C-alpha cells in the first residue's frame, strides 16, 4: 500500500504562539517567519518586514480559533505552510512553549514562558509587546565540529561583540550532530540592523546565509 499526498507550492513557513487562560481569554505573540534546514528550525525572524500584514492577521486569527475550539489552556504554537497563493496550511501544533518563540525572552516584555506560567497559575493575561526587531539562530551540535569532524572552539568573543547579541546555551555537556545546544538571538531597532548583525554572526559561526 502507498499514500499519495499533494505536492504543495510552498512559499515560506511561519508560526504563531498564543496563550489561552482558564477564563477563555487569548493573547497572541507576533507571527514568526521560520526557515528550516533538514527538518530542523534554523532561523526565526520577527520584524516589520518579515510577513505581509494581511497574512499576519489571518495566521493570528486562525490560531486563536484553534485554541478556542480545543478549549486549550496554556501556550500553544501552530506552525503553518504558506503557499504561493497565500493559503495557510497547518503543518504542526505544539502544546507548549516552542523553539520558534525563544526570541521572546529578549525581544518582548512578556516571554512565552511568562505566558505559560500565567495561564497555568490563573494569573491575568495581558497582550505581550515586542519592543525590538529580532532574529534567532538555532545552534546545533554540528557547529562544535570542523569539516573533518574534529571538535573546534567557537568564536564567541567576536559574536558577542556584535550589537544586540543574546547567547543562550542549554548547559549540555556533549555536542552531537543535530542536537540543539542553544540559540542566539539578535535584537535591534530595525529589520535592517538586526538582519545585518545576525548575518555577520552566521558568517563567524559558519552557518548558512538566510
mmCIF file of C-alpha atoms in Angstrom:
data_model
loop_
_atom_site.group_PDB
_atom_site.id
_atom_site.type_symbol
_atom_site.label_atom_id
_atom_site.label_comp_id
_atom_site.label_asym_id
_atom_site.label_seq_id
_atom_site.Cartn_x
_atom_site.Cartn_y
_atom_site.Cartn_z
ATOM 1 C CA UNK A 1 0.000 0.000 0.000
ATOM 2 C CA UNK A 2 1.083 3.571 -0.533
ATOM 3 C CA UNK A 3 -0.135 7.011 0.432
ATOM 4 C CA UNK A 4 -0.216 9.790 -2.152
ATOM 5 C CA UNK A 5 -0.028 13.385 -0.966
ATOM 6 C CA UNK A 6 -0.480 16.533 -2.984
ATOM 7 C CA UNK A 7 2.706 18.487 -3.672
ATOM 8 C CA UNK A 8 2.194 21.960 -2.239
ATOM 9 C CA UNK A 9 3.711 25.092 -3.834
ATOM 10 C CA UNK A 10 5.415 26.258 -0.644
ATOM 11 C CA UNK A 11 6.366 29.934 -0.396
ATOM 12 C CA UNK A 12 7.517 30.078 3.227
ATOM 13 C CA UNK A 13 6.821 28.837 6.751
ATOM 14 C CA UNK A 14 5.559 30.723 9.773
ATOM 15 C CA UNK A 15 4.322 30.005 13.272
ATOM 16 C CA UNK A 16 2.008 31.679 15.751
ATOM 17 C CA UNK A 17 2.163 31.349 19.530
ATOM 18 C CA UNK A 18 -0.925 32.119 21.588
ATOM 19 C CA UNK A 19 -1.719 31.782 25.271
ATOM 20 C CA UNK A 20 -5.237 30.938 26.428
ATOM 21 C CA UNK A 21 -6.280 31.309 30.040
ATOM 22 C CA UNK A 22 -8.693 29.306 32.135
ATOM 23 C CA UNK A 23 -11.295 32.042 31.571
ATOM 24 C CA UNK A 24 -11.014 31.748 27.784
ATOM 25 C CA UNK A 25 -9.006 34.936 27.277
ATOM 26 C CA UNK A 26 -6.457 34.625 24.461
ATOM 27 C CA UNK A 27 -3.373 36.737 23.732
ATOM 28 C CA UNK A 28 -1.030 36.327 20.788
ATOM 29 C CA UNK A 29 2.669 36.832 20.223
ATOM 30 C CA UNK A 30 3.898 38.285 16.902
ATOM 31 C CA UNK A 31 3.886 35.939 13.917
ATOM 32 C CA UNK A 32 7.274 34.337 13.359
ATOM 33 C CA UNK A 33 8.778 33.612 9.932
ATOM 34 C CA UNK A 34 10.778 30.398 10.097
ATOM 35 C CA UNK A 35 13.463 28.771 7.992
ATOM 36 C CA UNK A 36 14.045 25.036 8.403
ATOM 37 C CA UNK A 37 17.068 23.084 7.213
ATOM 38 C CA UNK A 38 16.988 19.307 7.213
ATOM 39 C CA UNK A 39 13.651 19.376 9.002
ATOM 40 C CA UNK A 40 15.078 21.360 11.947
ATOM 41 C CA UNK A 41 14.373 25.011 12.703
ATOM 42 C CA UNK A 42 17.406 27.086 11.721
ATOM 43 C CA UNK A 43 16.302 30.741 11.733
ATOM 44 C CA UNK A 44 13.338 32.682 13.107
ATOM 45 C CA UNK A 45 12.745 36.296 12.071
ATOM 46 C CA UNK A 46 10.277 38.631 13.752
ATOM 47 C CA UNK A 47 10.268 42.202 12.469
ATOM 48 C CA UNK A 48 8.129 44.581 10.434
ATOM 49 C CA UNK A 49 9.397 43.281 7.084
ATOM 50 C CA UNK A 50 9.128 39.527 7.620
ATOM 51 C CA UNK A 51 5.495 38.953 6.543
ATOM 52 C CA UNK A 52 2.634 40.834 4.810
ATOM 53 C CA UNK A 53 0.187 42.384 7.325
ATOM 54 C CA UNK A 54 -2.831 40.571 5.833
ATOM 55 C CA UNK A 55 -1.094 37.214 6.260
ATOM 56 C CA UNK A 56 -0.194 38.080 9.856
ATOM 57 C CA UNK A 57 -3.825 38.846 10.666
ATOM 58 C CA UNK A 58 -5.116 35.622 9.097
ATOM 59 C CA UNK A 59 -2.493 33.468 10.831
ATOM 60 C CA UNK A 60 -3.195 35.008 14.229
ATOM 61 C CA UNK A 61 -6.968 34.713 13.801
ATOM 62 C CA UNK A 62 -6.705 31.069 12.724
ATOM 63 C CA UNK A 63 -4.536 30.213 15.719
ATOM 64 C CA UNK A 64 -6.903 31.907 18.159
ATOM 65 C CA UNK A 65 -9.785 29.945 16.604
ATOM 66 C CA UNK A 66 -7.871 26.672 17.037
ATOM 67 C CA UNK A 67 -7.117 27.408 20.708
ATOM 68 C CA UNK A 68 -10.747 28.304 21.373
ATOM 69 C CA UNK A 69 -12.179 25.269 19.582
ATOM 70 C CA UNK A 70 -9.872 22.999 21.595
ATOM 71 C CA UNK A 71 -10.723 24.871 24.822
ATOM 72 C CA UNK A 72 -6.991 24.821 25.323
ATOM 73 C CA UNK A 73 -5.342 26.281 28.436
ATOM 74 C CA UNK A 74 -1.673 27.221 28.210
ATOM 75 C CA UNK A 75 0.761 28.228 25.491
ATOM 76 C CA UNK A 76 0.063 26.783 22.048
ATOM 77 C CA UNK A 77 2.219 27.085 18.924
ATOM 78 C CA UNK A 78 0.771 26.385 15.471
ATOM 79 C CA UNK A 79 3.177 26.042 12.555
ATOM 80 C CA UNK A 80 1.917 26.892 9.068
ATOM 81 C CA UNK A 81 2.955 26.304 5.497
ATOM 82 C CA UNK A 82 2.260 29.436 3.437
ATOM 83 C CA UNK A 83 1.548 28.557 -0.194
ATOM 84 C CA UNK A 84 2.352 30.683 -3.233
ATOM 85 C CA UNK A 85 -1.241 31.974 -3.363
ATOM 86 C CA UNK A 86 -1.200 32.924 0.335
ATOM 87 C CA UNK A 87 -3.161 29.907 1.553
ATOM 88 C CA UNK A 88 -2.323 28.808 5.107
ATOM 89 C CA UNK A 89 -1.935 25.075 5.752
ATOM 90 C CA UNK A 90 -1.425 23.831 9.313
ATOM 91 C CA UNK A 91 1.786 21.819 9.496
ATOM 92 C CA UNK A 92 2.105 21.053 13.197
ATOM 93 C CA UNK A 93 0.747 22.035 16.597
ATOM 94 C CA UNK A 94 2.898 22.118 19.731
ATOM 95 C CA UNK A 95 1.007 22.340 23.067
ATOM 96 C CA UNK A 96 3.877 24.070 24.874
ATOM 97 C CA UNK A 97 6.439 26.863 24.563
ATOM 98 C CA UNK A 98 8.147 26.424 21.203
ATOM 99 C CA UNK A 99 11.642 26.758 19.757
ATOM 100 C CA UNK A 100 10.465 29.490 17.374
ATOM 101 C CA UNK A 101 9.326 31.582 20.352
ATOM 102 C CA UNK A 102 12.600 31.651 22.256
ATOM 103 C CA UNK A 103 13.312 35.139 20.879
ATOM 104 C CA UNK A 104 10.534 36.466 23.153
ATOM 105 C CA UNK A 105 12.862 36.281 26.163
ATOM 106 C CA UNK A 106 14.948 39.107 24.671
ATOM 107 C CA UNK A 107 12.573 40.944 22.313
ATOM 108 C CA UNK A 108 9.237 41.107 24.183
ATOM 109 C CA UNK A 109 8.069 42.490 27.508
ATOM 110 C CA UNK A 110 6.451 39.105 28.250
ATOM 111 C CA UNK A 111 8.069 35.903 27.018
ATOM 112 C CA UNK A 112 6.284 32.707 26.036
ATOM 113 C CA UNK A 113 7.464 31.272 29.359
ATOM 114 C CA UNK A 114 5.883 34.154 31.293
ATOM 115 C CA UNK A 115 2.635 33.448 29.472
ATOM 116 C CA UNK A 116 2.803 29.735 30.268
ATOM 117 C CA UNK A 117 3.181 30.466 33.983
ATOM 118 C CA UNK A 118 0.330 32.979 33.929
ATOM 119 C CA UNK A 119 -2.095 30.622 32.183
ATOM 120 C CA UNK A 120 -1.368 27.659 34.438
ATOM 121 C CA UNK A 121 -1.412 29.741 37.630
ATOM 122 C CA UNK A 122 -4.636 31.519 36.712
ATOM 123 C CA UNK A 123 -2.908 34.906 36.630
ATOM 124 C CA UNK A 124 -4.094 37.772 34.389
ATOM 125 C CA UNK A 125 -3.096 37.653 30.725
ATOM 126 C CA UNK A 126 -2.032 40.903 29.083
ATOM 127 C CA UNK A 127 -1.150 41.339 25.427
ATOM 128 C CA UNK A 128 2.645 40.942 25.023
ATOM 129 C CA UNK A 129 4.523 43.796 23.371
ATOM 130 C CA UNK A 130 7.505 43.280 21.083
ATOM 131 C CA UNK A 131 9.968 46.083 21.805
ATOM 132 C CA UNK A 132 12.749 45.058 19.386
ATOM 133 C CA UNK A 133 13.113 43.515 15.960
ATOM 134 C CA UNK A 134 14.520 40.016 16.403
ATOM 135 C CA UNK A 135 16.348 37.251 14.575
ATOM 136 C CA UNK A 136 17.057 33.937 16.298
ATOM 137 C CA UNK A 137 19.665 31.428 15.135
ATOM 138 C CA UNK A 138 19.332 27.841 16.334
ATOM 139 C CA UNK A 139 22.671 26.387 17.485
ATOM 140 C CA UNK A 140 23.057 22.692 16.706
ATOM 141 C CA UNK A 141 25.880 20.454 17.840
ATOM 142 C CA UNK A 142 27.264 20.385 14.292
ATOM 143 C CA UNK A 143 28.803 23.819 14.940
ATOM 144 C CA UNK A 144 31.165 22.346 17.529
ATOM 145 C CA UNK A 145 32.929 20.262 14.843
ATOM 146 C CA UNK A 146 35.073 21.304 11.885
ATOM 147 C CA UNK A 147 34.803 19.978 8.316
ATOM 148 C CA UNK A 148 36.965 16.975 9.252
ATOM 149 C CA UNK A 149 34.673 16.094 12.161
ATOM 150 C CA UNK A 150 37.120 17.262 14.818
ATOM 151 C CA UNK A 151 35.995 19.331 17.830
ATOM 152 C CA UNK A 152 36.544 23.058 17.445
ATOM 153 C CA UNK A 153 36.215 26.189 19.544
ATOM 154 C CA UNK A 154 33.593 28.707 18.515
ATOM 155 C CA UNK A 155 34.333 32.459 18.216
ATOM 156 C CA UNK A 156 32.008 33.581 20.987
ATOM 157 C CA UNK A 157 34.101 36.670 21.757
ATOM 158 C CA UNK A 158 33.635 38.013 18.230
ATOM 159 C CA UNK A 159 29.968 37.006 18.117
ATOM 160 C CA UNK A 160 29.128 38.632 21.446
ATOM 161 C CA UNK A 161 30.887 41.828 20.376
ATOM 162 C CA UNK A 162 28.115 42.336 17.816
ATOM 163 C CA UNK A 163 25.339 44.741 18.895
ATOM 164 C CA UNK A 164 22.197 43.147 20.270
ATOM 165 C CA UNK A 165 23.624 39.637 20.720
ATOM 166 C CA UNK A 166 21.986 37.397 23.340
ATOM 167 C CA UNK A 167 23.534 33.927 23.696
ATOM 168 C CA UNK A 168 21.565 31.150 25.393
ATOM 169 C CA UNK A 169 23.376 27.831 25.860
ATOM 170 C CA UNK A 170 21.433 24.962 27.385
ATOM 171 C CA UNK A 171 24.155 23.507 29.610
ATOM 172 C CA UNK A 172 24.573 20.295 27.641
ATOM 173 C CA UNK A 173 27.959 18.736 28.297
ATOM 174 C CA UNK A 174 28.315 16.904 24.990
ATOM 175 C CA UNK A 175 27.827 18.251 21.475
ATOM 176 C CA UNK A 176 26.353 15.878 18.895
ATOM 177 C CA UNK A 177 25.320 16.400 15.294
ATOM 178 C CA UNK A 178 21.709 17.576 15.152
ATOM 179 C CA UNK A 179 21.497 18.154 18.909
ATOM 180 C CA UNK A 180 20.078 21.512 19.989
ATOM 181 C CA UNK A 181 22.798 23.114 22.085
ATOM 182 C CA UNK A 182 21.348 26.606 22.389
ATOM 183 C CA UNK A 183 20.196 29.626 20.452
ATOM 184 C CA UNK A 184 21.493 33.075 19.615
ATOM 185 C CA UNK A 185 19.035 35.963 19.427
ATOM 186 C CA UNK A 186 19.765 39.378 17.977
ATOM 187 C CA UNK A 187 17.661 42.422 18.797
ATOM 188 C CA UNK A 188 17.740 45.884 17.242
ATOM 189 C CA UNK A 189 15.560 48.881 16.458
ATOM 190 C CA UNK A 190 15.089 47.959 12.782
ATOM 191 C CA UNK A 191 14.850 44.953 10.493
ATOM 192 C CA UNK A 192 17.901 46.005 8.502
ATOM 193 C CA UNK A 193 20.091 46.358 11.576
ATOM 194 C CA UNK A 194 19.028 43.111 13.214
ATOM 195 C CA UNK A 195 19.453 41.128 9.993
ATOM 196 C CA UNK A 196 22.904 42.600 9.361
ATOM 197 C CA UNK A 197 24.147 41.632 12.816
ATOM 198 C CA UNK A 198 22.609 38.157 12.660
ATOM 199 C CA UNK A 199 24.091 37.539 9.202
ATOM 200 C CA UNK A 200 27.521 38.582 10.466
ATOM 201 C CA UNK A 201 27.173 36.155 13.384
ATOM 202 C CA UNK A 202 26.153 33.384 10.999
ATOM 203 C CA UNK A 203 29.259 34.088 8.937
ATOM 204 C CA UNK A 204 31.504 33.952 12.014
ATOM 205 C CA UNK A 205 29.961 30.666 13.166
ATOM 206 C CA UNK A 206 29.972 29.033 9.748
ATOM 207 C CA UNK A 207 26.185 28.949 9.377
ATOM 208 C CA UNK A 208 24.460 29.243 6.011
ATOM 209 C CA UNK A 209 23.233 32.660 4.934
ATOM 210 C CA UNK A 210 19.493 33.267 5.140
#
